[in-house]
Tab-separated table of N, CA, C and O in Angstrom:
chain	number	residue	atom	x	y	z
A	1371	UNK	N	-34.207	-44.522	3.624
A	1371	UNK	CA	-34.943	-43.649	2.782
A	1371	UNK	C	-35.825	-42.754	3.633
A	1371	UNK	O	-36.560	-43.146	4.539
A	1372	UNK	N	-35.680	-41.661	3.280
A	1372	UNK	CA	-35.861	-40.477	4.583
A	1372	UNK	C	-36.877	-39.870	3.517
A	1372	UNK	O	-36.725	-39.731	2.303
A	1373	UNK	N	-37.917	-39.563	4.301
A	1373	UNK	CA	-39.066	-38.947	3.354
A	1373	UNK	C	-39.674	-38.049	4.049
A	1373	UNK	O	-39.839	-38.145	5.266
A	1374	UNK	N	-40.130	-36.936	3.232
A	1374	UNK	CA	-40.416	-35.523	4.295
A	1374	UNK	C	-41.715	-36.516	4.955
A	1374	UNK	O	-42.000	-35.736	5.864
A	1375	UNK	N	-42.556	-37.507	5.116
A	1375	UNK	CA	-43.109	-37.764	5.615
A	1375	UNK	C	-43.449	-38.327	6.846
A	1375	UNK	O	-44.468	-38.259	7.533
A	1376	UNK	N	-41.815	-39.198	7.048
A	1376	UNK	CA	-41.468	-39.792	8.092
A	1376	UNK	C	-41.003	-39.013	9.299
A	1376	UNK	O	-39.993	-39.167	9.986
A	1377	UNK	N	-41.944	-38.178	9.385
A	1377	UNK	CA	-41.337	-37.160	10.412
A	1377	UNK	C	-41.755	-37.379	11.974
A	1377	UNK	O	-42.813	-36.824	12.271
A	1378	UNK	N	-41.155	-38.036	12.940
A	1378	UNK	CA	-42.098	-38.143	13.808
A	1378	UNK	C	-42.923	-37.047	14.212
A	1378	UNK	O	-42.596	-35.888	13.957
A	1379	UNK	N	-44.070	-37.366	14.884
A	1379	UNK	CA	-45.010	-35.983	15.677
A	1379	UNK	C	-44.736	-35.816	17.048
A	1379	UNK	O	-44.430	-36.796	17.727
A	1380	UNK	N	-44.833	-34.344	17.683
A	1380	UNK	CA	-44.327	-34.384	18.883
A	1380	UNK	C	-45.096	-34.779	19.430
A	1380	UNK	O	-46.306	-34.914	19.248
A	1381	UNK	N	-43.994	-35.156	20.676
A	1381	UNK	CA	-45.368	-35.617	21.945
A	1381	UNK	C	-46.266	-35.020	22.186
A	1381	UNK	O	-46.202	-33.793	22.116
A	1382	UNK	N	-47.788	-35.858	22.674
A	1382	UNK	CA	-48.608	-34.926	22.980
A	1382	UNK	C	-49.006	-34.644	24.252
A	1382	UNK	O	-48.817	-35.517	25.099
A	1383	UNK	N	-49.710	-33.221	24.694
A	1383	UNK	CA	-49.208	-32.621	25.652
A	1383	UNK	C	-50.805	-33.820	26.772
A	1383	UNK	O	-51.599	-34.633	26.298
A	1384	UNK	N	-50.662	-33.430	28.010
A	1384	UNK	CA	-50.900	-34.459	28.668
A	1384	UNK	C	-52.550	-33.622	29.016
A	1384	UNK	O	-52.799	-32.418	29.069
A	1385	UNK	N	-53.290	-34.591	29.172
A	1385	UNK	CA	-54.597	-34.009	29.119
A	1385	UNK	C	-54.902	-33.216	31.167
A	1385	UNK	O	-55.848	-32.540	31.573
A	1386	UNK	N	-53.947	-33.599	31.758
A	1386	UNK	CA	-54.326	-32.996	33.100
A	1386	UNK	C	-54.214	-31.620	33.005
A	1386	UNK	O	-53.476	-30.997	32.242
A	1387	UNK	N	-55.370	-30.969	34.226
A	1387	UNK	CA	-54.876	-29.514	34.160
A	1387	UNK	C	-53.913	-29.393	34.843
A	1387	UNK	O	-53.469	-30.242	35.616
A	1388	UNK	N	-53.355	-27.996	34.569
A	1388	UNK	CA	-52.122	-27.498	35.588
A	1388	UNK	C	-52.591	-27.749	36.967
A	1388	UNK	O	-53.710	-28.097	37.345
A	1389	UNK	N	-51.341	-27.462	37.758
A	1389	UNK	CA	-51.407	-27.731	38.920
A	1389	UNK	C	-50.917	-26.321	39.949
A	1389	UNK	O	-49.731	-26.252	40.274
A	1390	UNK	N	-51.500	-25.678	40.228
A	1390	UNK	CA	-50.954	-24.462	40.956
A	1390	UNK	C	-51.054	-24.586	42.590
A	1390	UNK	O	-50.899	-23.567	43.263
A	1391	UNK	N	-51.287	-25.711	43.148
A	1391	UNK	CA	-50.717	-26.198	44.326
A	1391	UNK	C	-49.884	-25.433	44.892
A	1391	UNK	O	-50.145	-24.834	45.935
A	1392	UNK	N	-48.659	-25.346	44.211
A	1392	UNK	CA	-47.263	-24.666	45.264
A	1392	UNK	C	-47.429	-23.343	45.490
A	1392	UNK	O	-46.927	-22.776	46.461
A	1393	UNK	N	-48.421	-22.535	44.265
A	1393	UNK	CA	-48.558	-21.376	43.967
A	1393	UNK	C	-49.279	-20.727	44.821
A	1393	UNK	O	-49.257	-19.523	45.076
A	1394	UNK	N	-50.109	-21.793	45.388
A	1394	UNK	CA	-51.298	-21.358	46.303
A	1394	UNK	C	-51.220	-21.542	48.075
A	1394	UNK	O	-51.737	-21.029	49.067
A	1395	UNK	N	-50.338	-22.493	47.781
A	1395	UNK	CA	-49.145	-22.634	49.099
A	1395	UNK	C	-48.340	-21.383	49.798
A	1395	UNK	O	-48.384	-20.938	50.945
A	1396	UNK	N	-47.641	-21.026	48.720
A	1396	UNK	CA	-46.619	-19.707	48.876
A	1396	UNK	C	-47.511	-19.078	48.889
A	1396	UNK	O	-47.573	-18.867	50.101
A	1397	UNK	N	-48.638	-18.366	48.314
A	1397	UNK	CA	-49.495	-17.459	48.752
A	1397	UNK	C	-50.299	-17.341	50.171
A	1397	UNK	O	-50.572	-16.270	50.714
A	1398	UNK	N	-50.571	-18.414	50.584
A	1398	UNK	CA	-51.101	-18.647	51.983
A	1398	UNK	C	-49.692	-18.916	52.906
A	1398	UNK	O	-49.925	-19.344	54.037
A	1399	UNK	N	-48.879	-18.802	52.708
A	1399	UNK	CA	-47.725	-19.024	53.923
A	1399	UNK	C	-47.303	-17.207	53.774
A	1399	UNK	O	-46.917	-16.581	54.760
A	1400	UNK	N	-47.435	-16.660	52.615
A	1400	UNK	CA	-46.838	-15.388	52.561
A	1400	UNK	C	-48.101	-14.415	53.326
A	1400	UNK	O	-47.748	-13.374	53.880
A	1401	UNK	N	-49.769	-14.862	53.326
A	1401	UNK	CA	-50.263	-13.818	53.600
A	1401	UNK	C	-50.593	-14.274	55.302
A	1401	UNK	O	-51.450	-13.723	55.992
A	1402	UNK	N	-49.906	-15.137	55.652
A	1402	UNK	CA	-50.312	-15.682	57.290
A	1402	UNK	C	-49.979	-14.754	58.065
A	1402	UNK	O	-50.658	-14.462	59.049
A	1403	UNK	N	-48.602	-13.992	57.659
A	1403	UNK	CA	-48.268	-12.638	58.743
A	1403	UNK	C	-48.766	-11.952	58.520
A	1403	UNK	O	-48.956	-11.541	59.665
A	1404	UNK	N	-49.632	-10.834	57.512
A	1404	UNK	CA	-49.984	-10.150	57.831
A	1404	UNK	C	-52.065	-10.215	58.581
A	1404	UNK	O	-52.914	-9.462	59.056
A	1405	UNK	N	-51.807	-12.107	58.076
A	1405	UNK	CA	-53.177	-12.492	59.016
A	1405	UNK	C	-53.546	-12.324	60.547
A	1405	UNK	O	-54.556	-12.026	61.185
A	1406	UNK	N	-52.060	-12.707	60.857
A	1406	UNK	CA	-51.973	-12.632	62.014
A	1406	UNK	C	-51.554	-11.864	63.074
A	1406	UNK	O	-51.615	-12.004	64.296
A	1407	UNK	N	-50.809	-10.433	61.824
A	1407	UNK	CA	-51.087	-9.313	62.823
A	1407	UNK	C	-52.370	-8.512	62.549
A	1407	UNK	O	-52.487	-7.624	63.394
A	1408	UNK	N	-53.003	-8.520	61.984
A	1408	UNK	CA	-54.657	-8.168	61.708
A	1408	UNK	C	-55.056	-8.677	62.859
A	1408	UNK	O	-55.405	-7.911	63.758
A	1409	UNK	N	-55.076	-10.096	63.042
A	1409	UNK	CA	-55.816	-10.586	64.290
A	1409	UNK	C	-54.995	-10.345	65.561
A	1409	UNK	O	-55.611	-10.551	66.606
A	1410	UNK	N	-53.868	-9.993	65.658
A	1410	UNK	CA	-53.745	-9.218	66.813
A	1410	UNK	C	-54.062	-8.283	67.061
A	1410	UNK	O	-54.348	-8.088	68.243
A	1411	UNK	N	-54.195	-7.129	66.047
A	1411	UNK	CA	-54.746	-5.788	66.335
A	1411	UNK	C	-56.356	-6.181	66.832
A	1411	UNK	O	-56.771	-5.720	67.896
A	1412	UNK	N	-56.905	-6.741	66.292
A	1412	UNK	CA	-58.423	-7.031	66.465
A	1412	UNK	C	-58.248	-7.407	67.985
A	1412	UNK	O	-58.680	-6.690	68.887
A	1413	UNK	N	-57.673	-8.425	68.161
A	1413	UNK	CA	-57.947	-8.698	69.659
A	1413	UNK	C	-57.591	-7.903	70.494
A	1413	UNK	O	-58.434	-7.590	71.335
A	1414	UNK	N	-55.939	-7.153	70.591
A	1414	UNK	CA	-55.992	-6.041	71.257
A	1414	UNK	C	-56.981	-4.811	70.997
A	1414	UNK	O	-56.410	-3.777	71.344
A	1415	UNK	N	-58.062	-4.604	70.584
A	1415	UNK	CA	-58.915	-3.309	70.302
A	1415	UNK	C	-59.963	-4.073	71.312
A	1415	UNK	O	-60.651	-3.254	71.921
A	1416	UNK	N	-60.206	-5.215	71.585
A	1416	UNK	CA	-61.141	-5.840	72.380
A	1416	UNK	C	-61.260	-4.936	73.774
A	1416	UNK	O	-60.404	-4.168	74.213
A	1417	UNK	N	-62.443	-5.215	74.293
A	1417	UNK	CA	-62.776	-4.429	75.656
A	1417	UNK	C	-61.911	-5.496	76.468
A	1417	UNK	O	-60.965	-5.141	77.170
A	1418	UNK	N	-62.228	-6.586	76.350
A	1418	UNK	CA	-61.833	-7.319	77.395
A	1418	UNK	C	-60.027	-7.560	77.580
A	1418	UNK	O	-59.295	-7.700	78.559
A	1419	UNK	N	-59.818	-7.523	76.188
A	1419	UNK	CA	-57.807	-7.219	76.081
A	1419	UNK	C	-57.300	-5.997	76.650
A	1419	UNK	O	-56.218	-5.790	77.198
A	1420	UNK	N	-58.550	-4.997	76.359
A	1420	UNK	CA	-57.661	-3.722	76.955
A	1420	UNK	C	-58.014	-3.406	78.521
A	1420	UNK	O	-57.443	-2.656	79.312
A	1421	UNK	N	-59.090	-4.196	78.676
A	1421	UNK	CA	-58.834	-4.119	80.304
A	1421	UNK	C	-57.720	-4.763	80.855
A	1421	UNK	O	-57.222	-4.319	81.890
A	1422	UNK	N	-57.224	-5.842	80.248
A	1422	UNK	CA	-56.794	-6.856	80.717
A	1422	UNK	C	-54.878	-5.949	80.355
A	1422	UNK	O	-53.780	-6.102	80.891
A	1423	UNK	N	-55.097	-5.562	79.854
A	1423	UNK	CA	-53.939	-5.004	79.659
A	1423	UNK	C	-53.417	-3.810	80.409
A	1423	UNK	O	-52.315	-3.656	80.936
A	1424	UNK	N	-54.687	-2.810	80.325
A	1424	UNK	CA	-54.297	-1.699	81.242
A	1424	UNK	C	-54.693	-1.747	82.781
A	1424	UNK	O	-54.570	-0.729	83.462
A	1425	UNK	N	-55.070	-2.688	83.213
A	1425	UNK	CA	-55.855	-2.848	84.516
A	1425	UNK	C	-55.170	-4.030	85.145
A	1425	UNK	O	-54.757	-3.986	86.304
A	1426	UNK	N	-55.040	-5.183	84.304
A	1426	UNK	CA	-54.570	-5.922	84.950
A	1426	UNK	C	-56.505	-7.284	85.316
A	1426	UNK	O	-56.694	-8.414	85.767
A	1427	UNK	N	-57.293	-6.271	84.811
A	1427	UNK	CA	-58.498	-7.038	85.461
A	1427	UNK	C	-59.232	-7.971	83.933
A	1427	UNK	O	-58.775	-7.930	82.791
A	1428	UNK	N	-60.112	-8.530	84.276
A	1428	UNK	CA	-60.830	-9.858	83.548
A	1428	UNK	C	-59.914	-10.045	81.900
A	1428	UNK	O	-60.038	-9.552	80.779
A	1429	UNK	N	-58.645	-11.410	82.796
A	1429	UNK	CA	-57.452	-11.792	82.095
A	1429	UNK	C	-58.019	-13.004	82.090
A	1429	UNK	O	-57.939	-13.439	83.238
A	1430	UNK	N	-58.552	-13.772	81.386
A	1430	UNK	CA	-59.358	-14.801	81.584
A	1430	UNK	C	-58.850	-16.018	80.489
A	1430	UNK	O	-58.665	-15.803	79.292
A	1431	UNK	N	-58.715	-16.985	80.979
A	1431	UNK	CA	-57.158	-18.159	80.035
A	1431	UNK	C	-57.868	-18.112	79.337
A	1431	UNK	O	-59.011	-17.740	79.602
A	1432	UNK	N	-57.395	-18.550	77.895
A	1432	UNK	CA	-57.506	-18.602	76.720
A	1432	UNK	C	-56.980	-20.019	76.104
A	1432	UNK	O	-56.445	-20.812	76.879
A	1433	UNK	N	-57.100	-20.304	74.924
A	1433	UNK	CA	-55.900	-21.326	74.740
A	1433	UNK	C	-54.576	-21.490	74.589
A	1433	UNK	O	-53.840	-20.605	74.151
A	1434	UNK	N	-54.278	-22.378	74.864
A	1434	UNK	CA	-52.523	-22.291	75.643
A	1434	UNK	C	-51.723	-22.215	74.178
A	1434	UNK	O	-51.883	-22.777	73.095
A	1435	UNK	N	-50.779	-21.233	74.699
A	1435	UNK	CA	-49.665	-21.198	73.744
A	1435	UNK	C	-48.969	-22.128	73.098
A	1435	UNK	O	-48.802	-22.013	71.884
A	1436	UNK	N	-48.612	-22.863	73.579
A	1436	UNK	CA	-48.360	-24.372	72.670
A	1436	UNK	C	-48.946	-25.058	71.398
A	1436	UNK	O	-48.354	-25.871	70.688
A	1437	UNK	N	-50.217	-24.585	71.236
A	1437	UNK	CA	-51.250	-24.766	70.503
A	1437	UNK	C	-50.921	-23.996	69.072
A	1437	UNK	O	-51.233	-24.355	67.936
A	1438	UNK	N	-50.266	-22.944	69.453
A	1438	UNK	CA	-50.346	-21.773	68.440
A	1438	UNK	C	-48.720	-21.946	68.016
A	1438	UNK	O	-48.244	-21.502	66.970
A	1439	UNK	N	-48.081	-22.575	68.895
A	1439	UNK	CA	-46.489	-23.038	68.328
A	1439	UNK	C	-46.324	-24.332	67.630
A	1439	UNK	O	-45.367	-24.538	66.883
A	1440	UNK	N	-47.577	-25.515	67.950
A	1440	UNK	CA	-47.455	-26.222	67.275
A	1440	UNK	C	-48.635	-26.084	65.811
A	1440	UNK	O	-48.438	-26.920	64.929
A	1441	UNK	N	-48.961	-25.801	65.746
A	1441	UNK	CA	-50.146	-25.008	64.398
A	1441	UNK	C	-49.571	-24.383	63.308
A	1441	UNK	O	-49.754	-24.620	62.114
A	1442	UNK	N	-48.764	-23.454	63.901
A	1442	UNK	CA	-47.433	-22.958	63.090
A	1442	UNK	C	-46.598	-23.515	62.751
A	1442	UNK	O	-46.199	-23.244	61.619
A	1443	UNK	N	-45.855	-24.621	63.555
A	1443	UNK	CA	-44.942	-25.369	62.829
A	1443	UNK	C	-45.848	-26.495	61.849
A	1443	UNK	O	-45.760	-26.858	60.676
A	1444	UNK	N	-46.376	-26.689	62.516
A	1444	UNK	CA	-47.320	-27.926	61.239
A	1444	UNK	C	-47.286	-27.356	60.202
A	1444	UNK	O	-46.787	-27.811	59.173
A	1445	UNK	N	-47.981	-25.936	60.372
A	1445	UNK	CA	-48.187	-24.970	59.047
A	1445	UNK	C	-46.798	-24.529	58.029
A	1445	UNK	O	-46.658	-24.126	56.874
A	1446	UNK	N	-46.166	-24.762	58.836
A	1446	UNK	CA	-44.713	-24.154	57.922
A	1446	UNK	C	-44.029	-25.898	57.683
A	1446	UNK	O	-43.200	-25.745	56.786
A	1447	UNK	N	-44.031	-27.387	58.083
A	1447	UNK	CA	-43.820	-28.065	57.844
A	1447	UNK	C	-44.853	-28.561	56.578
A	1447	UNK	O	-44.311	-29.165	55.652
A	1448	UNK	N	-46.001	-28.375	56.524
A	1448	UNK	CA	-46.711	-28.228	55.668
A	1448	UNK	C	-46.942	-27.699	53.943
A	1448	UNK	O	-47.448	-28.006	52.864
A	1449	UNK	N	-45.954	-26.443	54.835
A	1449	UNK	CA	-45.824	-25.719	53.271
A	1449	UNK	C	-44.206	-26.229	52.726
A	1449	UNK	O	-43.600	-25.966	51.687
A	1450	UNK	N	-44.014	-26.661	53.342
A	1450	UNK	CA	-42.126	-26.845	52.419
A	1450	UNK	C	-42.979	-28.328	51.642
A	1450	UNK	O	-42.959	-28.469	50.419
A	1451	UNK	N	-43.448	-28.996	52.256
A	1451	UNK	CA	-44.444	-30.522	51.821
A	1451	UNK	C	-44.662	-30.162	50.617
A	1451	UNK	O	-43.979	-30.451	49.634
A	1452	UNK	N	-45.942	-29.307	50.669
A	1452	UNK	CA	-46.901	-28.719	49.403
A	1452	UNK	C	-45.810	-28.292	48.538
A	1452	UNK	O	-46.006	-28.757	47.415
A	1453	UNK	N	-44.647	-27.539	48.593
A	1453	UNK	CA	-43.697	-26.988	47.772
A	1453	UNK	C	-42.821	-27.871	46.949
A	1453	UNK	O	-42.595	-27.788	45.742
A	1454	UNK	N	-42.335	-28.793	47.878
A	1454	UNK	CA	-41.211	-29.508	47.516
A	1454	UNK	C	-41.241	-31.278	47.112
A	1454	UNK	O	-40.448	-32.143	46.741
A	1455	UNK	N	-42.613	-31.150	47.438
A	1455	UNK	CA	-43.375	-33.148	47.110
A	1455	UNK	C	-43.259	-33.037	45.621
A	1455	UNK	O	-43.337	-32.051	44.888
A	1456	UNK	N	-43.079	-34.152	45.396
A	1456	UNK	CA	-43.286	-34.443	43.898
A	1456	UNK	C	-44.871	-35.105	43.183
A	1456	UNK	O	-45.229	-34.967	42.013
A	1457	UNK	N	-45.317	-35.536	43.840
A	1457	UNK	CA	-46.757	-35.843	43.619
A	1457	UNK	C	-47.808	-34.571	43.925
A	1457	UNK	O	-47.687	-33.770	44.852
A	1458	UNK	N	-48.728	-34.584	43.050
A	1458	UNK	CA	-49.911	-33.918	43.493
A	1458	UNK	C	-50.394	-34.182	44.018
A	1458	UNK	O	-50.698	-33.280	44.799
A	1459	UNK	N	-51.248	-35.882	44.423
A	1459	UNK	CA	-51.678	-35.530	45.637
A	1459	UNK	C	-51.091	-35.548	46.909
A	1459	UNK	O	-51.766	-35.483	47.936
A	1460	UNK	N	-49.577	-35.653	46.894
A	1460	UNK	CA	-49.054	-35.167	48.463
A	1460	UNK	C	-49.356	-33.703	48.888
A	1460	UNK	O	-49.813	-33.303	49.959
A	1461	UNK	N	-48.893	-32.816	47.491
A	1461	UNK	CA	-49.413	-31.627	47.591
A	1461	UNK	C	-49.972	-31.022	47.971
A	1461	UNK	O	-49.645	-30.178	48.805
A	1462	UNK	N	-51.317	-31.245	47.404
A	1462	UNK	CA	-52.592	-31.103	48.048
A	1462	UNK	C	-53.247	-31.422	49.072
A	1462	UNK	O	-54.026	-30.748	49.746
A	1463	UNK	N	-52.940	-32.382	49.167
A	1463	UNK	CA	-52.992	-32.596	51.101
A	1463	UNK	C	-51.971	-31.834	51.802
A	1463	UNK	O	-52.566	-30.922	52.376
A	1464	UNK	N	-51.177	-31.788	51.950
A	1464	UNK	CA	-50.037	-30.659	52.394
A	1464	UNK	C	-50.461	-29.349	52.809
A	1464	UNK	O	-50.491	-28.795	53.908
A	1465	UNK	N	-50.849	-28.921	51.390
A	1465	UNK	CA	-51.658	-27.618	50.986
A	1465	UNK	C	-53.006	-27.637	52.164
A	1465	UNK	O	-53.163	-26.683	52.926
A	1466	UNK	N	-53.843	-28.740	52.182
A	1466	UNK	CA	-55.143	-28.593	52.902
A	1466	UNK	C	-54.268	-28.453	54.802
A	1466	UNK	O	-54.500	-27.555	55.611
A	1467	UNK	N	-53.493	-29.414	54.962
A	1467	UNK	CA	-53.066	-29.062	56.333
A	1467	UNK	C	-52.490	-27.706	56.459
A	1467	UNK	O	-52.824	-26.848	57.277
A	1468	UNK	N	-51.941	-27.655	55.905
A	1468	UNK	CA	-51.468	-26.017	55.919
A	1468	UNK	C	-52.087	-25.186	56.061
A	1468	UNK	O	-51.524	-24.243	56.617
A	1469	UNK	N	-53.274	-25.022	55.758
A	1469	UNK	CA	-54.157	-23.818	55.702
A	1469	UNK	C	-54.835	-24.491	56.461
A	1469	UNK	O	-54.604	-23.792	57.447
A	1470	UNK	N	-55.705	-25.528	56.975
A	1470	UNK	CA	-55.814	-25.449	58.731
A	1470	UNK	C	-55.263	-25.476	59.684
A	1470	UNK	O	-55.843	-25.452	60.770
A	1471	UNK	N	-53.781	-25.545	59.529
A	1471	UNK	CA	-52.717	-24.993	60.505
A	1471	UNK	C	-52.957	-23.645	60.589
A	1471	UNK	O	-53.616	-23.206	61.531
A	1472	UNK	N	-52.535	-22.960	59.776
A	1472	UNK	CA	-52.716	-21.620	59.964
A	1472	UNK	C	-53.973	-20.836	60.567
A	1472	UNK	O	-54.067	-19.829	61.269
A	1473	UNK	N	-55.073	-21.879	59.896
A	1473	UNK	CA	-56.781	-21.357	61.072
A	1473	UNK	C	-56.364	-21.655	62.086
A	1473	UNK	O	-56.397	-20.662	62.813
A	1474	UNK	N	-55.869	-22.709	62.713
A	1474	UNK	CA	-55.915	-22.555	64.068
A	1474	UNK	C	-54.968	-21.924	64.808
A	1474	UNK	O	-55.145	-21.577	65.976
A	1475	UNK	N	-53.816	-21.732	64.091
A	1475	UNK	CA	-52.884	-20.760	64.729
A	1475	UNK	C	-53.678	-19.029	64.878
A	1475	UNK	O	-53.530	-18.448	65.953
A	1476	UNK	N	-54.361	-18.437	63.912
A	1476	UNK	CA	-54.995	-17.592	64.165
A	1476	UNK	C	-56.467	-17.812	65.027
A	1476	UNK	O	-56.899	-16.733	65.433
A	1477	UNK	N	-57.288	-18.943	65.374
A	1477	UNK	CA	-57.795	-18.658	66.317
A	1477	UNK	C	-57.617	-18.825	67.337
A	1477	UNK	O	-58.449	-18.489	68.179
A	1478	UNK	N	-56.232	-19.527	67.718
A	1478	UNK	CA	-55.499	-19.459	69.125
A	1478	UNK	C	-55.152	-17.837	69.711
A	1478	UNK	O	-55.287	-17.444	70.870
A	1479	UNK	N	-54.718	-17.138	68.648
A	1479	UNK	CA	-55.112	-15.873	68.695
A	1479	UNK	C	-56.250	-14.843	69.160
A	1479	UNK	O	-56.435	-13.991	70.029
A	1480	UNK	N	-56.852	-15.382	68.151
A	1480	UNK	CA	-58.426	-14.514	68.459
A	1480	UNK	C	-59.047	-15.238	69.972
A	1480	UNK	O	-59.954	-14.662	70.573
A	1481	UNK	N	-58.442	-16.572	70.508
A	1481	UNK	CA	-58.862	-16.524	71.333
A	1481	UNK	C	-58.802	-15.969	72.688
A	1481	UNK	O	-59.528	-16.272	73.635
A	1482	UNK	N	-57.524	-14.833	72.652
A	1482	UNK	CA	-57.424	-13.688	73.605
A	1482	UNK	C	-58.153	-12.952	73.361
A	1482	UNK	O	-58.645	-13.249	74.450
A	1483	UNK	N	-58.894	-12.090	72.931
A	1483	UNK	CA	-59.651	-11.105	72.838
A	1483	UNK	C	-61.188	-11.089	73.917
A	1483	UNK	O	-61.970	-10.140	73.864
């Protein structure tokens, strides 16, 4: 006996907020290049880069390149994490390494200037 009453109710929707994690991921992996040619231009406009460039004089070490290859890969291992985890909080941790990968890949940078 079927009664317009017996109707089940839909599920109800889940009290967490959204999660824009991945959203904010892809946005910080998409704006890292043009971060990081900003901060190259900056450092090449430096007095001390453009001596060092056109002169050859006060070329003074910086931090080692390796630093800035592994920062980047963290950072891009990072973001497929944040993208492709199924939990939020893997995500979000993902998400937080990622975007201090990417600081330090850009101040391995800035640290030529």
């Amino acid at each position: 006996m079927n009664s317009p009453t017996s109707v089940p109710a839909p599920p109800a929707r889940s009290a967490a907020p959204s999660d824009r994690t991945r959203l904010r991921a892809a946005v910080a992996a998409l704006l890292f290049v043009p971060a990081a040619v900003a901060t190259v231009v900056l450092t090449l406009t430096s007095e001390r880069a453009g001596r060092c460039m056109t002169y050859g004089e006060q070329c003074a070490a910086s931090l080692p390149g390796w630093l800035f290859e592994w920062s980047a890969g963290a950072g891009a291992v990072a973001f497929l994490v944040a993208v492709a985890a199924p939990a939020v909080r893997v995500r979000q941790t993902a998400f937080a390494v990622q975007v201090l990968a990417e600081g330090t890949a850009l101040l391995v940078i800035l640290s030529h200037a």
